[in-house]
mmCIF file of C-alpha atoms and ligand atoms in Angstrom:
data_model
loop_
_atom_site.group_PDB
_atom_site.id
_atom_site.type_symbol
_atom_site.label_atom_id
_atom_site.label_comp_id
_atom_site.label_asym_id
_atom_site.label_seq_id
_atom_site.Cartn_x
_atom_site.Cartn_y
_atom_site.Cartn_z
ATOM 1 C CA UNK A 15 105.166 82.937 90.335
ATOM 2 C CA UNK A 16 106.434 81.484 93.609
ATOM 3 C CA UNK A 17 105.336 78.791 96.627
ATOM 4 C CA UNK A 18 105.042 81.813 98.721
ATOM 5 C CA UNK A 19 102.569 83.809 96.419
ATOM 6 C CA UNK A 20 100.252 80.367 95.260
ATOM 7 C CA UNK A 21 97.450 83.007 93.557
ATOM 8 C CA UNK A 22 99.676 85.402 92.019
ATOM 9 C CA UNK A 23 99.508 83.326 88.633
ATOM 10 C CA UNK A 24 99.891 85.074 85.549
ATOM 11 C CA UNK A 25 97.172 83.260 82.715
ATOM 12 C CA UNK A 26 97.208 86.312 80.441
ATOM 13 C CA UNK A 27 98.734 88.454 77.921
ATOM 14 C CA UNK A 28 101.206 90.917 79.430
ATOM 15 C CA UNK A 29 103.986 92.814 78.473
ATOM 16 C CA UNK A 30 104.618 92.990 82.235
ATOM 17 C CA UNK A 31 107.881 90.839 81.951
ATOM 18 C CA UNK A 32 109.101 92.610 78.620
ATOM 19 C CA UNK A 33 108.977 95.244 81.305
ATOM 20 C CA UNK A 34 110.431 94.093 84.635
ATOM 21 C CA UNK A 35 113.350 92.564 82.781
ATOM 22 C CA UNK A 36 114.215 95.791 80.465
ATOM 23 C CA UNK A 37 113.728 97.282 84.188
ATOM 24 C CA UNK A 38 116.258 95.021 85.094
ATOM 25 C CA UNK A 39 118.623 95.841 82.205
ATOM 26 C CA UNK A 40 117.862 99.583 82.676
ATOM 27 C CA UNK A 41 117.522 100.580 86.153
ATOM 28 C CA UNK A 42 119.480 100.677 89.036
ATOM 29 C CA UNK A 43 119.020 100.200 92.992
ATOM 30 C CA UNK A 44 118.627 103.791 93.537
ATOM 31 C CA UNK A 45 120.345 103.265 97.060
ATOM 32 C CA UNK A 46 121.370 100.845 100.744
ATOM 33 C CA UNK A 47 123.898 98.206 100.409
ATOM 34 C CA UNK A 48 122.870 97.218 97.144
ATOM 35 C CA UNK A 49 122.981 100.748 95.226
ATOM 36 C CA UNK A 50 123.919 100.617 91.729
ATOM 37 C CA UNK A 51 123.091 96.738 91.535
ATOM 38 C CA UNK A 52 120.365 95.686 88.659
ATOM 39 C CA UNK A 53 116.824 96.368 89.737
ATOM 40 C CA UNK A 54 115.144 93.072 90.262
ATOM 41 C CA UNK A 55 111.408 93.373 90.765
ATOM 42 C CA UNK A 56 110.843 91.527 94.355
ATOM 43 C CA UNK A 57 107.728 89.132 93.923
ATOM 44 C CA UNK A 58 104.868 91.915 94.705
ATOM 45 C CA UNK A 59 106.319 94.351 91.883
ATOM 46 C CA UNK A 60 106.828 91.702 89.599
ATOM 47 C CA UNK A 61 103.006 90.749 90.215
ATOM 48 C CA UNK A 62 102.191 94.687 89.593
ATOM 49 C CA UNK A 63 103.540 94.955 86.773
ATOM 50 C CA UNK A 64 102.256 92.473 85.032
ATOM 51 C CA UNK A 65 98.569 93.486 85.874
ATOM 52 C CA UNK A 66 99.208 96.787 85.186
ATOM 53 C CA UNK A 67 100.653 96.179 81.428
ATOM 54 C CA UNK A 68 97.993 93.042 80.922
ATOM 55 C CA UNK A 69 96.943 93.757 77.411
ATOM 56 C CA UNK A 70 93.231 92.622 76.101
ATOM 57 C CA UNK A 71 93.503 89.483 74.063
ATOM 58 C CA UNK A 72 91.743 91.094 71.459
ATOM 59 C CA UNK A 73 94.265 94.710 71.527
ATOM 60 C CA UNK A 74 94.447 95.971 68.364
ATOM 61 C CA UNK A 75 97.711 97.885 67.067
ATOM 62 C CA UNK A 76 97.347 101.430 67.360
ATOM 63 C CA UNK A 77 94.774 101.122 70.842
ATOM 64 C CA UNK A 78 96.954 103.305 73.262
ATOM 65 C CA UNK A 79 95.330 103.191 76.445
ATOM 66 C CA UNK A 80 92.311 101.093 75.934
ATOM 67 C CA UNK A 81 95.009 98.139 74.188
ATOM 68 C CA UNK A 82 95.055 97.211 78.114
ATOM 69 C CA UNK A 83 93.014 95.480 80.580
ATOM 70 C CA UNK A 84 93.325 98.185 83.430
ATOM 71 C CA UNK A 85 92.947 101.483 82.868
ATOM 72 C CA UNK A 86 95.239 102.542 85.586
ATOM 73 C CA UNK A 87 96.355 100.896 88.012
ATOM 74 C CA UNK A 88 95.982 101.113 92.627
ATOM 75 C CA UNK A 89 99.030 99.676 94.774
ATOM 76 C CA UNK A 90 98.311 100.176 98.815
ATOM 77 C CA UNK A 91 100.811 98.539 100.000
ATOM 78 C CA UNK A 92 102.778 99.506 103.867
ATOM 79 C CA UNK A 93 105.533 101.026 104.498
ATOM 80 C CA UNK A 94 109.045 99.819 103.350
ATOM 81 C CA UNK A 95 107.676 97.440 100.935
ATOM 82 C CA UNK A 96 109.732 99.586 97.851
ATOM 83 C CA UNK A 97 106.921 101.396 96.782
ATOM 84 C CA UNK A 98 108.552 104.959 95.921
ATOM 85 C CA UNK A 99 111.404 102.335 93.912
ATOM 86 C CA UNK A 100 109.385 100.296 92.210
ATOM 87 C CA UNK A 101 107.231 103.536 90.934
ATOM 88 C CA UNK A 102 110.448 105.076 89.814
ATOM 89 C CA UNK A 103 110.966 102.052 87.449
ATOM 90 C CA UNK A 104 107.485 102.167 86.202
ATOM 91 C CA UNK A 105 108.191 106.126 85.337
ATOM 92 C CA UNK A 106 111.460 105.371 83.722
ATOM 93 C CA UNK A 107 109.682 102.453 81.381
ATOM 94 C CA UNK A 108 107.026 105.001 80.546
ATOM 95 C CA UNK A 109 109.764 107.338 79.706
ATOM 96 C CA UNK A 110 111.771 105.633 77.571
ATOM 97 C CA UNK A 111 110.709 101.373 77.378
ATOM 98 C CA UNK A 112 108.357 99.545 76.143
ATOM 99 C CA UNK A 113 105.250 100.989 77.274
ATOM 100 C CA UNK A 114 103.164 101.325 74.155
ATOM 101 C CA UNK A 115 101.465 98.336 72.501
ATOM 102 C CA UNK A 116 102.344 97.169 69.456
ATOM 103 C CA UNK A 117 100.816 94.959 67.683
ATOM 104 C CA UNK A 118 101.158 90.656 68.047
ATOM 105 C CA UNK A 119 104.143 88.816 67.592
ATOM 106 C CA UNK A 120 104.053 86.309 64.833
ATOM 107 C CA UNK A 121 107.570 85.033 65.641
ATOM 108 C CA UNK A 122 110.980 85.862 64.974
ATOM 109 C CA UNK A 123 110.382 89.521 66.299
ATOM 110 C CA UNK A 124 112.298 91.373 68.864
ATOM 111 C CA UNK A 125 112.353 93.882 70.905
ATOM 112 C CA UNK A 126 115.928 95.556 70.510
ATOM 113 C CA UNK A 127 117.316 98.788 72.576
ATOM 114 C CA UNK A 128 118.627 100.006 69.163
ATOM 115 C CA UNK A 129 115.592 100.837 67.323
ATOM 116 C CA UNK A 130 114.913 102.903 70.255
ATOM 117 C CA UNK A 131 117.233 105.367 71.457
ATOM 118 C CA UNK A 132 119.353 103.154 73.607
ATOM 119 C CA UNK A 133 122.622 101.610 72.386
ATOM 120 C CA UNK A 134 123.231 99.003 75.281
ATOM 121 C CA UNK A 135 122.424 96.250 72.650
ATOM 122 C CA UNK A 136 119.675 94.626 75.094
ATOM 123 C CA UNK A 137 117.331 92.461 72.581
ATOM 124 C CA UNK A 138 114.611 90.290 74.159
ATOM 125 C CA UNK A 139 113.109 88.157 71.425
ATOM 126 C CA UNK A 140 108.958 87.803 71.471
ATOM 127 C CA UNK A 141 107.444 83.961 71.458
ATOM 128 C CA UNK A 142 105.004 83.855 68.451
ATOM 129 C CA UNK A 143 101.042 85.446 70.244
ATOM 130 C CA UNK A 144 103.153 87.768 72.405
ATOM 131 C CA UNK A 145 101.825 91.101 73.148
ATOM 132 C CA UNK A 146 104.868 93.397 71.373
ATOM 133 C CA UNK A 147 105.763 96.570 72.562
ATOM 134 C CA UNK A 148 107.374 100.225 71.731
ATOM 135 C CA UNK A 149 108.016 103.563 73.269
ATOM 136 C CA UNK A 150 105.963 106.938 73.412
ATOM 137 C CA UNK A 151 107.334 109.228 70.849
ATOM 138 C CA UNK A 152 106.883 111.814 73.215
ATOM 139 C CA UNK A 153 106.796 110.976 76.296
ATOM 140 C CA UNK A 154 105.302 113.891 78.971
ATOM 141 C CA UNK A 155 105.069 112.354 82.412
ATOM 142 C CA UNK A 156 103.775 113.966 85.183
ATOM 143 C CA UNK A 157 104.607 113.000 89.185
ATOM 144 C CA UNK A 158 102.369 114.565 91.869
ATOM 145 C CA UNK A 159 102.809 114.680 96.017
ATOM 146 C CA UNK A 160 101.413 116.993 98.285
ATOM 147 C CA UNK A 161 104.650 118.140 99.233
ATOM 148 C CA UNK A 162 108.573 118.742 98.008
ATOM 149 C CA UNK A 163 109.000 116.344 101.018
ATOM 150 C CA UNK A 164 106.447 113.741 99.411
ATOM 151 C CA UNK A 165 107.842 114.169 96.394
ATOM 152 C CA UNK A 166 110.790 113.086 97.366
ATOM 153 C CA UNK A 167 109.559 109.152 97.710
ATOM 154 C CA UNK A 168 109.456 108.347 94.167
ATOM 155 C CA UNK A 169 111.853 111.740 92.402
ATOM 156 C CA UNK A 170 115.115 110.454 94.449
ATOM 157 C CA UNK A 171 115.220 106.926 93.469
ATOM 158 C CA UNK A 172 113.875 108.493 89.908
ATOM 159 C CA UNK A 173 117.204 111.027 89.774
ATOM 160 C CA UNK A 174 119.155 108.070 91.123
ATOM 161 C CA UNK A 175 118.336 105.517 88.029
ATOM 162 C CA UNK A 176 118.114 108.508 85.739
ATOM 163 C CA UNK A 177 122.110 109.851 86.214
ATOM 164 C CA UNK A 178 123.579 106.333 86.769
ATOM 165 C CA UNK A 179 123.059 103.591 84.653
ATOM 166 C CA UNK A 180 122.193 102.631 81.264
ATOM 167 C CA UNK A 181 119.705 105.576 81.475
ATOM 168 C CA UNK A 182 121.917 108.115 81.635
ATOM 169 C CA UNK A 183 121.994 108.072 77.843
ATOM 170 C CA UNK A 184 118.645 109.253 77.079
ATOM 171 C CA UNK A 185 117.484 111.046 80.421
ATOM 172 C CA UNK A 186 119.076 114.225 82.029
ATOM 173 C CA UNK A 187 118.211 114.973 84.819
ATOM 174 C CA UNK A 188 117.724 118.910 86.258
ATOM 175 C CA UNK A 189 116.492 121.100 88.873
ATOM 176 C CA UNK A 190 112.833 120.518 88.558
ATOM 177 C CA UNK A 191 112.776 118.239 85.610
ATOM 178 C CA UNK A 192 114.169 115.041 83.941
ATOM 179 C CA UNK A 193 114.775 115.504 80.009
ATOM 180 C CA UNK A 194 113.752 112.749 77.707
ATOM 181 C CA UNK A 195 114.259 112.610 74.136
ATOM 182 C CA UNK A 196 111.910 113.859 71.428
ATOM 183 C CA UNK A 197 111.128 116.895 73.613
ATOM 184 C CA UNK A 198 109.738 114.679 76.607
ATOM 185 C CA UNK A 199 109.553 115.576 79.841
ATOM 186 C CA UNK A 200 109.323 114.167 83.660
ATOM 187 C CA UNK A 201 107.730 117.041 85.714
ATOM 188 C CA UNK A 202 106.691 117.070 89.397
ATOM 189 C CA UNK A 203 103.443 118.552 90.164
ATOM 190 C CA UNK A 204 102.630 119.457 93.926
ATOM 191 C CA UNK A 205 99.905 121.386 95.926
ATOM 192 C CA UNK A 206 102.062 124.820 95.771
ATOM 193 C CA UNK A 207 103.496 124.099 92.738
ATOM 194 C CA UNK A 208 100.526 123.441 89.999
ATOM 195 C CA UNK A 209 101.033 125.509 86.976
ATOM 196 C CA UNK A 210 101.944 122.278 84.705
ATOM 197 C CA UNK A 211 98.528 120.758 85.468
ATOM 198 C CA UNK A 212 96.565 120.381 82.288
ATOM 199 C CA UNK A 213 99.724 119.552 80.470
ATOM 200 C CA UNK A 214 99.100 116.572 77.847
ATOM 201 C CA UNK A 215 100.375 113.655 79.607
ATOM 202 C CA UNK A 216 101.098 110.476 77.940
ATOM 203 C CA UNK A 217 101.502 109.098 82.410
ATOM 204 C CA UNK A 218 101.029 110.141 85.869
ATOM 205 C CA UNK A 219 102.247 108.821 88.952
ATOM 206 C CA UNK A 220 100.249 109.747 91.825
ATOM 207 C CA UNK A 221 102.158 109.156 95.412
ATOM 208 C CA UNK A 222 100.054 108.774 98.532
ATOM 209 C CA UNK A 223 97.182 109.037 96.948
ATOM 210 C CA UNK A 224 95.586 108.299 100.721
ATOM 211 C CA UNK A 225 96.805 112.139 101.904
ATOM 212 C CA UNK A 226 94.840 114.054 98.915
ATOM 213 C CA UNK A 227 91.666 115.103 100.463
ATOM 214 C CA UNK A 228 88.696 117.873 99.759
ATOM 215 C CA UNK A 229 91.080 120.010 102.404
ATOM 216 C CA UNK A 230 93.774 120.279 100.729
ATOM 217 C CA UNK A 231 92.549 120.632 97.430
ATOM 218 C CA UNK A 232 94.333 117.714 95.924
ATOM 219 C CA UNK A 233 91.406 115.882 95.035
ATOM 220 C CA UNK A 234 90.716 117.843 92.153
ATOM 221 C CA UNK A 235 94.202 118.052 91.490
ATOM 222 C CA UNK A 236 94.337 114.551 90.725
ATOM 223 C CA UNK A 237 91.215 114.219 88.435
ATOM 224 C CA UNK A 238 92.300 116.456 86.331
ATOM 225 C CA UNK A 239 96.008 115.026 86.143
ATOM 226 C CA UNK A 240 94.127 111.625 85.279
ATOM 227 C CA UNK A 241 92.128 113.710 82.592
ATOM 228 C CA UNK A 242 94.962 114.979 81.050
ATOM 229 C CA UNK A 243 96.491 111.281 80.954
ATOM 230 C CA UNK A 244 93.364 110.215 79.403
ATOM 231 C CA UNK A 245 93.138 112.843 76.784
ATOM 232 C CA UNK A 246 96.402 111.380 75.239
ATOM 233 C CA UNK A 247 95.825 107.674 75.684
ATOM 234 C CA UNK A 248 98.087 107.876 78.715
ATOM 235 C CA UNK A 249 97.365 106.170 81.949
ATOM 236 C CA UNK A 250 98.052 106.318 85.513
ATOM 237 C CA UNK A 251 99.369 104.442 88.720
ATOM 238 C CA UNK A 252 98.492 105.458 92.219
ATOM 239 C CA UNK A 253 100.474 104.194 95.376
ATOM 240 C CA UNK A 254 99.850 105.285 98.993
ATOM 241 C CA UNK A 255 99.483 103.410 102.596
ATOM 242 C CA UNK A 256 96.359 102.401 103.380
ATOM 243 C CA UNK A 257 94.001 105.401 103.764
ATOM 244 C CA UNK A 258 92.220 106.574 106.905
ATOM 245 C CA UNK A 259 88.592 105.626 106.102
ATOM 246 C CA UNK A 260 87.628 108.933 108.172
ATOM 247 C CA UNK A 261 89.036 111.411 105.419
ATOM 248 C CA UNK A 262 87.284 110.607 102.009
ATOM 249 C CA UNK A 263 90.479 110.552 100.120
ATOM 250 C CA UNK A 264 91.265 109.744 96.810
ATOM 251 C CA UNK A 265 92.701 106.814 97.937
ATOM 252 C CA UNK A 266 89.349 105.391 99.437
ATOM 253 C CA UNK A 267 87.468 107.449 95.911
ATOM 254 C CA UNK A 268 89.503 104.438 94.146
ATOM 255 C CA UNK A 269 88.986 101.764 96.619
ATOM 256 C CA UNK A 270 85.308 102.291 96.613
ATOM 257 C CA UNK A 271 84.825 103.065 92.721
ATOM 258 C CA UNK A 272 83.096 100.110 90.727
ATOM 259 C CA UNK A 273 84.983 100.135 87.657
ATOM 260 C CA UNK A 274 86.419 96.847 86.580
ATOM 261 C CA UNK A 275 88.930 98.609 84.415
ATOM 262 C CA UNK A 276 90.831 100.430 87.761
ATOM 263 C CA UNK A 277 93.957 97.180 88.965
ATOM 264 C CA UNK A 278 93.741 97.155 92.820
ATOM 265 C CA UNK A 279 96.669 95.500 94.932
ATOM 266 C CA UNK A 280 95.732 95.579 98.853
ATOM 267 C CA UNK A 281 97.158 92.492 100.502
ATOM 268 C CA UNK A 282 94.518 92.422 103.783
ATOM 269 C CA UNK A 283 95.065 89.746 106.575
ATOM 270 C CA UNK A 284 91.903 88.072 107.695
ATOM 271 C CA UNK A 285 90.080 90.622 109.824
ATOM 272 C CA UNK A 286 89.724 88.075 112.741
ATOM 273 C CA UNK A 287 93.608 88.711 113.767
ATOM 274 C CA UNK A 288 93.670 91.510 116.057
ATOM 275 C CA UNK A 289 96.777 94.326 115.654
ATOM 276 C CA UNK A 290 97.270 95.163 119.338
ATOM 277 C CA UNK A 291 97.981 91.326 119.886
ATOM 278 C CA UNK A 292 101.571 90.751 119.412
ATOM 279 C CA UNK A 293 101.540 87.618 118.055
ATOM 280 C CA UNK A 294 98.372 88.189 116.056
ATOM 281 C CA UNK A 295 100.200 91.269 114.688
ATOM 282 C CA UNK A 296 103.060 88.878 113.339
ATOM 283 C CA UNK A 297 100.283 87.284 111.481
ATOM 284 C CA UNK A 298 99.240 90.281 109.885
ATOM 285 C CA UNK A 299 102.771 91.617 108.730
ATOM 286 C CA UNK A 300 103.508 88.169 107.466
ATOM 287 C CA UNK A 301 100.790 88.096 105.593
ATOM 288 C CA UNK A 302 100.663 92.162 104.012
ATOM 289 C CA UNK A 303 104.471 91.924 102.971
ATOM 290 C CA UNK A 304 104.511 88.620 101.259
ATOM 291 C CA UNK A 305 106.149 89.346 98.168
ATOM 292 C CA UNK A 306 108.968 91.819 99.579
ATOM 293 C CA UNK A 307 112.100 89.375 100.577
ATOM 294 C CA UNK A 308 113.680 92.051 101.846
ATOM 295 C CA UNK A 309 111.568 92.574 104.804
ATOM 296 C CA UNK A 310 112.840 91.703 108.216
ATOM 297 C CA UNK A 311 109.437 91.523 110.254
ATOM 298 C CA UNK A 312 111.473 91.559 113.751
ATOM 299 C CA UNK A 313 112.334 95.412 112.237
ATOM 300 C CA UNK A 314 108.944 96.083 111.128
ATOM 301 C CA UNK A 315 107.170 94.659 114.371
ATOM 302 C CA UNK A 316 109.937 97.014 117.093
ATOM 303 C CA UNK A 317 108.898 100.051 114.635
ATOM 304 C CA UNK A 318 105.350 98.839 114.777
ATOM 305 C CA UNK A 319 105.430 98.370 118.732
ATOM 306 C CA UNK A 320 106.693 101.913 119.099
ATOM 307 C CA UNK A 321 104.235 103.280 117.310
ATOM 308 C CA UNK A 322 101.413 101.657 118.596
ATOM 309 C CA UNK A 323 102.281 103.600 121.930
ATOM 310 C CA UNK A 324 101.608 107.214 120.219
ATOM 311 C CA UNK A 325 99.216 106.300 117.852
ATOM 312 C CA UNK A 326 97.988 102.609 117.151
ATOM 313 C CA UNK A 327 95.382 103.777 114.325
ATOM 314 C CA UNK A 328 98.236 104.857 112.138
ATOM 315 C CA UNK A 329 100.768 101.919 113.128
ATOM 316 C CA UNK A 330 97.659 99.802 111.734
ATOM 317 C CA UNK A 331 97.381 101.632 108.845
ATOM 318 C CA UNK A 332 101.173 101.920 107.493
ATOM 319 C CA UNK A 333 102.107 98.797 108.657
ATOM 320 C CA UNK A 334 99.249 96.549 109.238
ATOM 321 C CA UNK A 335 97.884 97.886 105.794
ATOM 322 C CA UNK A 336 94.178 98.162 106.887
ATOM 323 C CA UNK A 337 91.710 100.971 106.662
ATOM 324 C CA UNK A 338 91.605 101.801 110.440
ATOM 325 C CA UNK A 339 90.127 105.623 111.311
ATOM 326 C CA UNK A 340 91.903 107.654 114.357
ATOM 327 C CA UNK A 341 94.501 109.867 114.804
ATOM 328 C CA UNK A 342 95.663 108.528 118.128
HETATM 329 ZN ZN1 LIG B 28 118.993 99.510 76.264
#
């Protein structure tokens, strides 16, 4: 997709670009300088995307979850890379986009707002063997964190692109929930706040998956969530920093699982470069946030250095993006 990203080459069916350019009509920057601006997936999303919505070659119309390659989908990526942002846009596609397959494209068919729910007039036109897409008729999407403060990460850009926008038309947004049409619903499920688990779930997005441990209960939490998804044909995206090997999370549950139907994206630098050497350490961050242009890595290596002082196993992990145990 670009010189800087030489094996991120997309040889499959997708309807990942369908998706990052309705994002692109759709969403907004949720905020900084650029708030309000089109959301345009930086490299790394882009690649995301289309490996999470790679359809099977042989996808037949009707398949809802199994009609893709990955059954869900694993992003570790560090900190600052747009994570919480980029989630947000997946959320709102689920909600209201073209998330659902539909069928092959024989030419001359389109994808067009109108036919669902959205009046902006946005039509992007299928090449004949094209993977075709539609929305959930009703679409009930749950978030989880371990927190209200966790939450936060992916539910304020969410709000943002919900109330301004294109999307403003179909989603409203509320004290606890976001309103879709058809009687769908965006929900936030936390720790303390669980009651909605076991709701059918056509998507969940899981947020730091690395922080939900036996401890805190949130493993289970997040199996069921994912069985819920399943039950419906639904599927589900997990993001976090890179977990602390130490704490048997479901973060490292994922990383270790077998399955060849589970999309993992950890960028790792080669394990020779060493992160308490500064200029190794450059290395490293060049490497792990390839894909993010808007990364200044003289801002991520002063937060790095000052971190490293306190507590160098978790400056490794959030912005080194390795699997390093230690609390300081
Ligand atoms: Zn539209």
């Amino acid at each position: 997709m670009t010189a800087k990203a030489p094996d991120w080459v997309v040889a499959w069916p997708t309807l990942g670009f369908l998706v990052a350019d309705w994002v692109a009509e759709h969403c907004i920057i949720p905020d900084g300088w650029l708030k309000g601006d089109p959301f345009e997936m930086y490299d790394w999303q882009l690649w995301c995307t289309a490996n999470h919505y790679r359809v099977k070659p042989k996808a037949r119309l009707g398949q809802l979850a199994p009609a893709f390659h990955y059954r869900r989908s694993q992003v570790i990526a560090p900190q600052k890379m747009g994570k919480g942002p980029w989630s947000a846009t997946i959320i709102c596609n689920e909600a209201v986009g073209p998330a659902v397959f539909a069928g092959w494209a024989k030419g001359g068919e389109a994808w067009d707002c109108r036919d669902h729910g959205c009046d902006c007039g946005w039509i992007w036109e299928y090449e004949p063997g094209d993977p075709m897409a539609t929305h959930w008729p009703t679409p009930l999407i749950q978030l989880l964190a371990t927190s209200e403060d966790q939450v936060a990460n992916v539910y304020d850009p969410l709000k943002s692109m919900a109330k301004h926008g294109l999307l403003a038309s179909q989603m409203r947004v509320g004290e606890e929930f976001i309103r879709l049409p058809n009687d769908g619903k965006i929900e936030v499920v936390t720790s303390s706040a669980q009651s909605r688990l076991g709701n059918p779930i056509i998507f969940a997005s899981q947020d730091e998956t690395g922080l939900y441990t036996a401890t805190n209960k949130m493993i289970k939490v997040a199996e069921t969530q994912r069985r819920g998804a399943a039950g419906m044909g639904g599927r589900s995206l997990e993001t976090t920093n890179a977990p602390d090997p130490s704490e048997g999370s479901v973060a490292q549950r994922t990383i270790e699982s077998q399955r060849p139907d589970i999309f993992k994206f950890h960028e790792q630098a080669p394990s020779s470069l060493s992160y308490t050497n500064k200029a190794e350490r450059r290395k490293i961050h060049r490497h792990v946030y390839r894909g993010a242009k808007h990364i200044d890595l003289d801002a991520i290596e002063a937060e790095a250095a000052e971190l490293l002082e306190k507590d160098p196993a978790q400056a490794e992990r959030f912005f080194g993006n390795r699997m390093v145990s230690g609390a300081g």
